Coordinates of C-alpha atoms in Angstrom, one line a residue:
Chain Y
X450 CA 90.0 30.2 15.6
X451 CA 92.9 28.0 16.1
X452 CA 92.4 24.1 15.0
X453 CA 95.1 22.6 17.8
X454 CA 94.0 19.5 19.8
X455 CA 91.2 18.4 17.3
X456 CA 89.5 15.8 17.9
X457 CA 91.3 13.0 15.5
X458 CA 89.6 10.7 12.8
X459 CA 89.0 7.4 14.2
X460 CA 92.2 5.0 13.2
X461 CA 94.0 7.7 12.0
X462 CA 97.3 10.3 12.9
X463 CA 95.7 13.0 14.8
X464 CA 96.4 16.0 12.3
X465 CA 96.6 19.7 14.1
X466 CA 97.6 17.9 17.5
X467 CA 100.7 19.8 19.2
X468 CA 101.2 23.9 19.5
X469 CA 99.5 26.0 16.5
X470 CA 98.4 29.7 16.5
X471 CA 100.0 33.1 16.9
X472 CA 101.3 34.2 20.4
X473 CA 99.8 37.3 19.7
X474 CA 96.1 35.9 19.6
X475 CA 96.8 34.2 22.8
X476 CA 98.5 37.1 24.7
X477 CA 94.9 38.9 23.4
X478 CA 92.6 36.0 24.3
X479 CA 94.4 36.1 28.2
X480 CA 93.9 39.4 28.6
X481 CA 90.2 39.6 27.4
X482 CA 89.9 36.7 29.7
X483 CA 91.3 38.4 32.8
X484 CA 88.5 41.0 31.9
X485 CA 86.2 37.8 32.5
X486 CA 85.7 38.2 28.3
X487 CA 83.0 35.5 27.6
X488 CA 84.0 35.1 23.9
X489 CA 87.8 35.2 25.1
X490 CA 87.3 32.1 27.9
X491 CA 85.1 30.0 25.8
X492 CA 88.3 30.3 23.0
X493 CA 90.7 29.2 25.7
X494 CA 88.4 26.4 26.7
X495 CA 87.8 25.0 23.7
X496 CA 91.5 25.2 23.2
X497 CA 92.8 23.3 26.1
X498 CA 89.8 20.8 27.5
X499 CA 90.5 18.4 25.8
X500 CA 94.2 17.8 26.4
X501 CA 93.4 18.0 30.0
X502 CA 90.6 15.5 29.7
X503 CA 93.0 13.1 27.5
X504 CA 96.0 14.1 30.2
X505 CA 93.1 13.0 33.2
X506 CA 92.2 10.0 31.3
X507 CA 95.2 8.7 30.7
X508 CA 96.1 8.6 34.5
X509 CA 92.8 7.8 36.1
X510 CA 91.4 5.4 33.7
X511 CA 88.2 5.9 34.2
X512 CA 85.5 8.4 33.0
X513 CA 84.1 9.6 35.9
X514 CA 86.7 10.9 38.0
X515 CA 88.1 12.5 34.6
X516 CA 85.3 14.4 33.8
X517 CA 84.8 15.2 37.3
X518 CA 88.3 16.2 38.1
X519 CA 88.2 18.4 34.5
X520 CA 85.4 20.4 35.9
X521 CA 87.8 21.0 38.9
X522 CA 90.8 21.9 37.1
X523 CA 88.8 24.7 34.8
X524 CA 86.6 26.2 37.8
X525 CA 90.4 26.5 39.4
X526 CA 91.8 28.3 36.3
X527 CA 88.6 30.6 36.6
X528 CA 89.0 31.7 39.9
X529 CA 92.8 31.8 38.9
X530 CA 92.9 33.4 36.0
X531 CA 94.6 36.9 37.1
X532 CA 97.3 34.8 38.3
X533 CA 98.2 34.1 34.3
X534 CA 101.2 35.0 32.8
X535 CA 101.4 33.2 29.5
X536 CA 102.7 34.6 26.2
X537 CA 102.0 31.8 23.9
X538 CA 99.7 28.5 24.0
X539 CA 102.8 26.8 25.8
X540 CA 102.5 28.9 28.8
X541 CA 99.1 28.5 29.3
X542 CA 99.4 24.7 29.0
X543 CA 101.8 24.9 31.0
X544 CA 99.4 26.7 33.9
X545 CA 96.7 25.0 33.4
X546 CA 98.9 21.4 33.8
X547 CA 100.3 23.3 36.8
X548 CA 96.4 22.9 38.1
X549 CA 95.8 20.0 36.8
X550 CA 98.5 18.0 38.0
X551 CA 97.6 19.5 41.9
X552 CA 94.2 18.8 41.2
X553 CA 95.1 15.4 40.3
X554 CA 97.8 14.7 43.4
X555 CA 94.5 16.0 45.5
X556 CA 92.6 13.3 43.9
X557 CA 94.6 10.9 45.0
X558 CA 95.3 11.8 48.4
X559 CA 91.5 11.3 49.1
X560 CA 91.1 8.6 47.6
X561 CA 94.2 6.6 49.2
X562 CA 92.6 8.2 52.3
X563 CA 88.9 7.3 51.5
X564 CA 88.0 3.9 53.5
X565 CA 86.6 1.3 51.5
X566 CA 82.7 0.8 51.8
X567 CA 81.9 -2.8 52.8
X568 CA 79.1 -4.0 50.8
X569 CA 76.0 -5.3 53.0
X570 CA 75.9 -9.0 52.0
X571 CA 72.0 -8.5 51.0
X572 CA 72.6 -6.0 48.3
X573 CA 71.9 -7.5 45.2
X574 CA 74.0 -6.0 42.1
X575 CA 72.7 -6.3 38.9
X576 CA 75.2 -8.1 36.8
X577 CA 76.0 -6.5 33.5
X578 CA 76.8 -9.8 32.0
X579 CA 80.4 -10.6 30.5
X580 CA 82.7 -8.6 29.0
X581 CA 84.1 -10.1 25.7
X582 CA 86.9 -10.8 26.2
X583 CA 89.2 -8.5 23.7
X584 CA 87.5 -5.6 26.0
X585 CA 88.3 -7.4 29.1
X586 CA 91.9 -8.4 27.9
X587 CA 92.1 -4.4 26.8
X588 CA 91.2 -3.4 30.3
X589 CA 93.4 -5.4 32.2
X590 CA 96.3 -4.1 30.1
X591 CA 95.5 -0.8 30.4
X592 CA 95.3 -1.0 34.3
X593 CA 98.6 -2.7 34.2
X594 CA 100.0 0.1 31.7
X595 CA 98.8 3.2 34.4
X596 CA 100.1 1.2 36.9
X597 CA 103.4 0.7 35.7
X598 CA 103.6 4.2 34.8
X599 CA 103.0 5.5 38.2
X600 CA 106.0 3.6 39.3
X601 CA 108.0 6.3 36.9
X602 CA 110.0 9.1 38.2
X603 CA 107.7 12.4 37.9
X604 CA 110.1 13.7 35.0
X605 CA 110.2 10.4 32.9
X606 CA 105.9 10.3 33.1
X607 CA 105.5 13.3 32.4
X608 CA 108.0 12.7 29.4
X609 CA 105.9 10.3 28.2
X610 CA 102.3 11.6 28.8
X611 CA 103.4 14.7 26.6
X612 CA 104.9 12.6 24.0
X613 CA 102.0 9.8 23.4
X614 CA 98.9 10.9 25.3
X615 CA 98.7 15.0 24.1
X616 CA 100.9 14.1 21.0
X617 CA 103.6 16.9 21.8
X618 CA 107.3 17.1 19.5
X619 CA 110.6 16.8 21.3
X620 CA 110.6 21.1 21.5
X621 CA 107.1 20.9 23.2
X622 CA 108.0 18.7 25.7
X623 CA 110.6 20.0 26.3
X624 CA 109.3 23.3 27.4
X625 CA 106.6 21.4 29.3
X626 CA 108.9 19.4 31.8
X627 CA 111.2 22.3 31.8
X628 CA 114.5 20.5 30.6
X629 CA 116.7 20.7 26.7
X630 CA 115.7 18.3 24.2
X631 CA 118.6 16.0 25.2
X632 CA 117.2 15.3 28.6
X633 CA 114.0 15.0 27.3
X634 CA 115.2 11.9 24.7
X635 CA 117.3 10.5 27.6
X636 CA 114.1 10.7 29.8
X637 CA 112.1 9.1 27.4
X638 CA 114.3 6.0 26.3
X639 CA 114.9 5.4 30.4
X640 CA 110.7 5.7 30.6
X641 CA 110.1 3.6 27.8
X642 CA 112.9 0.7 28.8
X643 CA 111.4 1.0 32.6
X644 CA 108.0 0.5 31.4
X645 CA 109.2 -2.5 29.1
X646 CA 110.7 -3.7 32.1
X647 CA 107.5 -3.7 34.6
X648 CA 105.2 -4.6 32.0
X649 CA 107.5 -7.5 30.7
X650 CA 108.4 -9.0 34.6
X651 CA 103.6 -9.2 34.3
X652 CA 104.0 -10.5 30.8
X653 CA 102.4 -8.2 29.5
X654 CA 104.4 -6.0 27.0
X655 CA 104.2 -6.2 24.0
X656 CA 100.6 -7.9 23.6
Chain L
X62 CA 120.8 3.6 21.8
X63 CA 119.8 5.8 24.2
X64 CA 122.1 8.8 23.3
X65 CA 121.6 7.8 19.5
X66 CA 119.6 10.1 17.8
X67 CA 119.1 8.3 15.0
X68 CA 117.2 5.9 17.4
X69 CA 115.0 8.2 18.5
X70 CA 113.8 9.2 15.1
X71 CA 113.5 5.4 14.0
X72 CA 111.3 5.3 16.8
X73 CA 108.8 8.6 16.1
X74 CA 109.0 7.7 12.6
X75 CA 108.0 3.9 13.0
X76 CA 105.6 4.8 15.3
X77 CA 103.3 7.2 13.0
X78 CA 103.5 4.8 10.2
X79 CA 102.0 1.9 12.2
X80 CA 99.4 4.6 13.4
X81 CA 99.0 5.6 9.8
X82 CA 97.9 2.2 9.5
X83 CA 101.2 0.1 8.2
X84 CA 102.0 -3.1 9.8
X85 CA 105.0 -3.0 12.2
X86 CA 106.5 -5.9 10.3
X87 CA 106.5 -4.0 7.5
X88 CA 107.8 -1.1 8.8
X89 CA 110.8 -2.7 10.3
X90 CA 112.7 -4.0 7.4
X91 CA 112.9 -0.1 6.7
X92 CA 115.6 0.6 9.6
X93 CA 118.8 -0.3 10.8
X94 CA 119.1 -3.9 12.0
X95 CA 120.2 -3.0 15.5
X96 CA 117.1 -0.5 15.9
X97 CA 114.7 -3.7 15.2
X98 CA 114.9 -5.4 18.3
X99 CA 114.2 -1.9 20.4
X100 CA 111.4 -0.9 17.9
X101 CA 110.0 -3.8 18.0
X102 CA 109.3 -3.9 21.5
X103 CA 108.8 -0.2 22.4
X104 CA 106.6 0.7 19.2
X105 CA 103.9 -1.4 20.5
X106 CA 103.9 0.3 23.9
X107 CA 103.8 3.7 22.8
X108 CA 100.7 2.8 21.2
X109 CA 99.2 1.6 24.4
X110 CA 99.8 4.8 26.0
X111 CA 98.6 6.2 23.3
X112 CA 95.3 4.8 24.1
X113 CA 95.6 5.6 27.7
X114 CA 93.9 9.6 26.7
X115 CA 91.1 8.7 25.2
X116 CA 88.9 11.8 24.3
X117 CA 85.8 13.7 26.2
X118 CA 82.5 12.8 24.8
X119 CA 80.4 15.9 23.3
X120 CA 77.8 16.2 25.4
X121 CA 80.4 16.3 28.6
X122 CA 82.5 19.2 26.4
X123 CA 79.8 21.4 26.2
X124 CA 77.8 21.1 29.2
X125 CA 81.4 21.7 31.8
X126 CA 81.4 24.9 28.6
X127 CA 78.0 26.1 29.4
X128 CA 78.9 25.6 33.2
X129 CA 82.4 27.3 32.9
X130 CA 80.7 30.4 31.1
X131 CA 77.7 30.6 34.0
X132 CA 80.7 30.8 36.3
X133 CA 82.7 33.3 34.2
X134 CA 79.3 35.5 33.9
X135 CA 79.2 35.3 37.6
X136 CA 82.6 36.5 38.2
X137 CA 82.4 39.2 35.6
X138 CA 79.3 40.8 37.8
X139 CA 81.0 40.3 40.8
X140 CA 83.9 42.0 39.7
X141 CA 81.6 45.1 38.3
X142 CA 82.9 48.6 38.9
X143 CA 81.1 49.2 42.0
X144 CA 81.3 53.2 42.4
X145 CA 81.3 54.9 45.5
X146 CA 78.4 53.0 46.9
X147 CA 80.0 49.4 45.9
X148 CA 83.0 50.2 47.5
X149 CA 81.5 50.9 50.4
X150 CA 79.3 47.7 50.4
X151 CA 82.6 46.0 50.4
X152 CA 84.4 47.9 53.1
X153 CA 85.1 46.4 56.9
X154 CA 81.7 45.7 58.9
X155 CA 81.8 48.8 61.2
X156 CA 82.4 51.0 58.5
X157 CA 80.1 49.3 56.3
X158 CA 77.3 49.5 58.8
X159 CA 77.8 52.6 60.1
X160 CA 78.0 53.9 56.2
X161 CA 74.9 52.3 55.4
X162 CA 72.6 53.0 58.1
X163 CA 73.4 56.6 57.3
X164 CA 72.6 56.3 53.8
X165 CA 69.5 54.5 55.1
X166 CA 68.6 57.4 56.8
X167 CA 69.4 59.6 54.2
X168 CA 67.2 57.3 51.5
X169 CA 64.3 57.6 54.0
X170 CA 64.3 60.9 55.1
X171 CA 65.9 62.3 51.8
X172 CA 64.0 61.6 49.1
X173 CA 65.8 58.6 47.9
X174 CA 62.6 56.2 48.1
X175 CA 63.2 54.8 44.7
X176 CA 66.4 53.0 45.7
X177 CA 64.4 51.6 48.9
X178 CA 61.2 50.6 47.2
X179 CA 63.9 48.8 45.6
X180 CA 65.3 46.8 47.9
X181 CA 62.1 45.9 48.8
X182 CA 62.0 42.7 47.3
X183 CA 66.1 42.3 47.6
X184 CA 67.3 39.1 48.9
X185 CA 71.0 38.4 50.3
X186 CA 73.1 38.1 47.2
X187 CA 71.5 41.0 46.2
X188 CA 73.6 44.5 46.6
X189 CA 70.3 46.1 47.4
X190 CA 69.7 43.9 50.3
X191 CA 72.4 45.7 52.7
X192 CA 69.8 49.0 52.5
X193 CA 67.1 46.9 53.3
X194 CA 68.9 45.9 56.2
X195 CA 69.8 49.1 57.3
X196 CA 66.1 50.3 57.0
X197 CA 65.3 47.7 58.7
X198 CA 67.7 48.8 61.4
X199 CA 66.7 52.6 60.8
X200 CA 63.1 51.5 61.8
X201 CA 64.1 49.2 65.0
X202 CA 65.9 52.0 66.5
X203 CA 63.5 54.7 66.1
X204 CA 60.8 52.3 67.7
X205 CA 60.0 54.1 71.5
X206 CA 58.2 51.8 73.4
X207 CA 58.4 47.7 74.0
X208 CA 54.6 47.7 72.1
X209 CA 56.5 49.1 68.7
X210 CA 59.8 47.5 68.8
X211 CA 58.0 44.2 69.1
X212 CA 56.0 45.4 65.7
X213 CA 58.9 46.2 64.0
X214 CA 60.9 42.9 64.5
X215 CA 57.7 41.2 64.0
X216 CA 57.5 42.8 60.7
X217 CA 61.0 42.2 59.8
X218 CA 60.2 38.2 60.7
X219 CA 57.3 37.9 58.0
X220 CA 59.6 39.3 55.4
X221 CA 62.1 37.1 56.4
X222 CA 59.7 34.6 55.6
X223 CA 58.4 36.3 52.5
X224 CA 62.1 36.0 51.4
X225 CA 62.4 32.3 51.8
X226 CA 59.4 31.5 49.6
X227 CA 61.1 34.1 46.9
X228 CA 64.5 32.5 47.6
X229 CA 62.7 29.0 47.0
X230 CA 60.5 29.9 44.2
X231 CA 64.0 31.2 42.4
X232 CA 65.9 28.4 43.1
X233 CA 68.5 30.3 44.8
X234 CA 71.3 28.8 46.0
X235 CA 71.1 27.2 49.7
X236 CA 73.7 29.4 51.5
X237 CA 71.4 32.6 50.0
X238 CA 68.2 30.1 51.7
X239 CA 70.3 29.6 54.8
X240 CA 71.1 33.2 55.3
X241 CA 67.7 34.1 55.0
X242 CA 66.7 31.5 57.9
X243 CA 69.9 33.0 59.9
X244 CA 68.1 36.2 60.1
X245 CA 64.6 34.8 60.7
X246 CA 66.0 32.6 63.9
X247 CA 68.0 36.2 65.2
X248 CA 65.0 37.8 64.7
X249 CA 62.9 35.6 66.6
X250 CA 65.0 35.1 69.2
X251 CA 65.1 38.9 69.7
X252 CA 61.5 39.1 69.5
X253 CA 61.0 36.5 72.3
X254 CA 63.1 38.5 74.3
X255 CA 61.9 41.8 74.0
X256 CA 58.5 40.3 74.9
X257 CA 59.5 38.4 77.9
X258 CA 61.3 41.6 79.2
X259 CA 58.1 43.9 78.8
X260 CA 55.9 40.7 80.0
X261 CA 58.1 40.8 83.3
X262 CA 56.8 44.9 83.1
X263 CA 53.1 43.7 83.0
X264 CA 52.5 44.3 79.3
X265 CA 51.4 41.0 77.7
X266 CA 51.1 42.3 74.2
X267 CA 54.4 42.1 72.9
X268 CA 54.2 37.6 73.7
X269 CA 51.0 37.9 72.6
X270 CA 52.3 39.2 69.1
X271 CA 55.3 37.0 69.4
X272 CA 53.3 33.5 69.2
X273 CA 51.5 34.6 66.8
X274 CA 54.4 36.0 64.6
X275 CA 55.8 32.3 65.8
X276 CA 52.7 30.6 64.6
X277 CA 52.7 32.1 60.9
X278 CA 56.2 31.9 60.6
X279 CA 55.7 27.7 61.2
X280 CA 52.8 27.3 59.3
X281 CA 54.8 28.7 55.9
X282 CA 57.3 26.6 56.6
X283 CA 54.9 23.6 56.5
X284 CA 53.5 25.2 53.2
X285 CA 56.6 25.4 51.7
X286 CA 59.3 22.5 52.9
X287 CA 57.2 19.7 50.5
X288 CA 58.7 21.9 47.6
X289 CA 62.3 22.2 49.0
X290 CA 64.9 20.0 48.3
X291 CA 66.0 17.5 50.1
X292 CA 69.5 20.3 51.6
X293 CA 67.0 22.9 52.2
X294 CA 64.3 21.1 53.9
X295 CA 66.5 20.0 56.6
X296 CA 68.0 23.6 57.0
X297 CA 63.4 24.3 57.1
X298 CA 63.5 21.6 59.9
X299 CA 66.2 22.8 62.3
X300 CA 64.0 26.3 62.0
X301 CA 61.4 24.8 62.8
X302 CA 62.3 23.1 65.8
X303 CA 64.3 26.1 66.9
X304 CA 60.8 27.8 66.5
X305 CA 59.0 25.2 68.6
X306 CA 61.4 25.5 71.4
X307 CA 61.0 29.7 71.1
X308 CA 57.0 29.4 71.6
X309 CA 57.6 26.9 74.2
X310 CA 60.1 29.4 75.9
X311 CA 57.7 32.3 75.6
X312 CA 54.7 30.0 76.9
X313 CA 56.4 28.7 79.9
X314 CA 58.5 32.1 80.7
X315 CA 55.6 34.4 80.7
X316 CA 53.0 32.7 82.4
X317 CA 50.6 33.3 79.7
X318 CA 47.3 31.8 79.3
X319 CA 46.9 30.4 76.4
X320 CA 44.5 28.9 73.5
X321 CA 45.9 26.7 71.2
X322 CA 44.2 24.8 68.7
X323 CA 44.5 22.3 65.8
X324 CA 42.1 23.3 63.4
X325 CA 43.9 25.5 60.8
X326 CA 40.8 27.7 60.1
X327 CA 41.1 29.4 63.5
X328 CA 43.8 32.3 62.5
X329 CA 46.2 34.0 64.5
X330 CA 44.1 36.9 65.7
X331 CA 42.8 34.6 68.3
X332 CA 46.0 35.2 70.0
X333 CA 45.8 39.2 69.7
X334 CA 42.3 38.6 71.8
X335 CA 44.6 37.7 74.9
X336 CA 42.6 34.7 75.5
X337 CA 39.4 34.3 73.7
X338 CA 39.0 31.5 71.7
X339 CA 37.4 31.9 68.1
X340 CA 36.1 28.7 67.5
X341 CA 34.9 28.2 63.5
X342 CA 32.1 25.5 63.3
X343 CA 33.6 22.3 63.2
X344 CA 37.3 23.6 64.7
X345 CA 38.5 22.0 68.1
X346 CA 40.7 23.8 70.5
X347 CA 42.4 22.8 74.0
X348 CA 43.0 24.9 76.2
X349 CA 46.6 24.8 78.5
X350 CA 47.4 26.2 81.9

């Protein structure tokens, strides 16, 4: 079966990352799948979880409401599935990051919404103990990074979530966001300089 | 820089060598001296992203797999070619009902007892379960007097309860548990009814059979809620105070006399007796007018 979105060596360049197989298998594999095909939805799974998952991480930052959220998104494309149309592993990336990304605006509606819960003062937490501080330092830059990219246009994150966070070429991204390769590169040099910019006004970028 | 391609190929290129595991430093002296500046500063941010997605641990990858395939195994017998009689099942309610009770009839009186036997033990997400129903309906409306409808409904409230102790027992879901306890309150609430109509009559049987029906229904409930969890066992409570405000109904609307007691041992045939108490050695009763 195909070998895209492997998980990657530790430390290394994540080899078989990007778009790989035939169309053909996945025209197959959608249609066995429509017929609620077992083999044919595990194949599709274990195709495209983890680039959601990475895609989740990378905007939520934290493992919970990834995994949760994941769960979401593929229980969606289940109940979904007739509603698929793709022809190749692009266009059903491209419809499950259709659900994802509403599954993810969702997410953040509640939780903007959600009231925050006022600790009773005689709760005792258990503290963990301190971080060290390279994990702390790593944390704080991170949350800075998400938040910074959330200030982006729509068009110039998603740019950049295709490029660095599922490891998509210029042609891929390019059919993701929907635009030619141009607008992609001019998208992602704006992105890039605006982050720079946010991150660098913190003093952060570049650490 | 920004409409310079050559940039943006500096940039991918730098970039996977420092992830290959090259210094940026060393990378640099490699490209034009008016791409250093920019590389410099955006190579070390891409990386960051970069590190934004990290990846699903294994045992979260396959237990959302086994739980996606449960799902897809549900939705691939849901979706079952359902033949004439499928069809049917999933037609609008008057037609559906009307459909079935015939075929009800038509099981009963036609030979067809396999299918009911089958349903027998049928519970609501079962396909089965809508013949059971409609035997169950058969049965109700063939009942004459007020002495045999009260049997029947009384009948069709201890499988109700037989089916929550199945439902329970197979961990079925808790809307399947709360449809269940749906029909048991209708049922009870019919029952009541009935009785209190054929009490105003003079005929005291049908309460009679109604408290005790009430009784056993309340007692498995006490038997079974320790074992519920803590969703379902609330659902148990509400039935049960519904069914402590039916008895009280039935006691206070039909003028009964009646002996209640504590002791468990005494059993519900003491109510049949219209009055008598059964005292077991050791049992204590009270009596209310």
């Amino acid at each position: 079966m195909m070998d895209a979105f492997a998980v990657p060596a530790a430390g290394g360049i994540r080899e078989g990352d990007g778009f790989q197989g035939v169309s053909g298998e996945i025209v197959e594999l959608v249609r066995r799948a429509k017929a609620y095909d077992r083999a044919a939805f595990a194949s599709l799974y274990d195709i495209s979880v983890t680039p959601v998952y990475r895609y989740l991480m990378a905007r939520l930052g934290v493992v919970e409401d990834a995994e949760e959220l994941t769960q979401e998104v593929f229980l969606a494309a289940l109940s979904g599935i007739q509603g698929l149309r793709a022809h190749d592993q692009a266009g059903l990336m491209s419809w499950l990051f259709c659900i994802t990304r509403n599954k993810l605006a969702d997410h953040l509606r509640r939780r903007y919404r959600r009231p925050v819960a006022v600790l009773d003062d005689d709760i005792q937490l258990e503290d963990p103990g301190p971080l060290p501080d390279a994990l702390a330092v790593a944390r704080d830059e991170q949350a800075e990074l998400r938040d910074a990219l959330e200030k982006l246009t729509t068009e110039q994150r998603e740019v950049v979530m295709c490029k660095y966070v599922l490891g998509y070429d210029n042609e891929q991204t390019a059919s993701h966001v929907g635009k030619n390769v141009n607008a992609v590169n001019q998208l992602h040099h704006r992105a890039l300089g605006s982050l720079h910019r946010l991150l660098t006004k913190k003093g952060k970028a570049g650490r | 820089m920004e409409q310079d391609p050559r940039f943006h190929a500096a940039l991918e290129d730098c970039r996977r060598r420092v992830l290959g595991g090259e210094s940026l430093e060393g990378c640099l002296v490699d490209y034009p001296a008016e791409f250093k500046d920019e590389l410099a500063r955006l190579v070390p941010l891409t990386e960051a992203i970069g590190r934004l997605g990290s990846d699903l641990s294994p045992e979260f990858r396959s237990q959302l797999r086994r739980h996606v395939m449960i799902r897809a195994d549900e939705a691939k017998a849901s979706q079952r070619p359902r033949g004439f009689l499928g069809g049917i099942f999933h037609s609008g309610s008057a037609m559906r009902f009307a459909t079935v009770a015939a075929i009800a009839l038509l099981l009963l009186f036609g030979g067809g007892f396999g299918a009911v036997q089958a349903s027998a033990r049928s519970l609501p997400d079962s396909p089965l379960y809508q013949v059971k129903t409609a035997r169950e309906w058969v049965q109700s409306i063939m009942a004459r007097d007020a002495d045999s409808q009260a049997n029947v409904i009384a009948t069709s409230i201890q499988e109700r309860g037989r089916e929550m102790e199945r439902a329970l027992r197979a961990g079925k879901q808790e809307k399947v548990i709360e449809q269940v306890l749906i029909r048991l309150a209708s049922s009870v609430k019919q029952l009541d009814d009935r009785a209190l109509e054929a009490s105003a009559r003079g005929n005291s049987r049908p309460v009679t059979l109604a408290l005790s029906t009430i009784n056993s229904m309340r007692q498995r409930i006490d038997r079974i809620t320790p074992r519920a969890s803590p969703s379902v066992r609330r659902l148990l409570q509400r039935v049960d105070a519904f069914l402590d405000q039916e008895e009280s109904r039935l006691l206070r609307d039909s003028g009964k006399l009646v002996l209640r007691w504590s002791n468990p041992e005494c059993d519900s045939a003491a109510y049949a007796a219209g009055g008598t108490a059964l005292l077991r050695p050791g049992g204590e009763w009270s009596r209310f007018f």
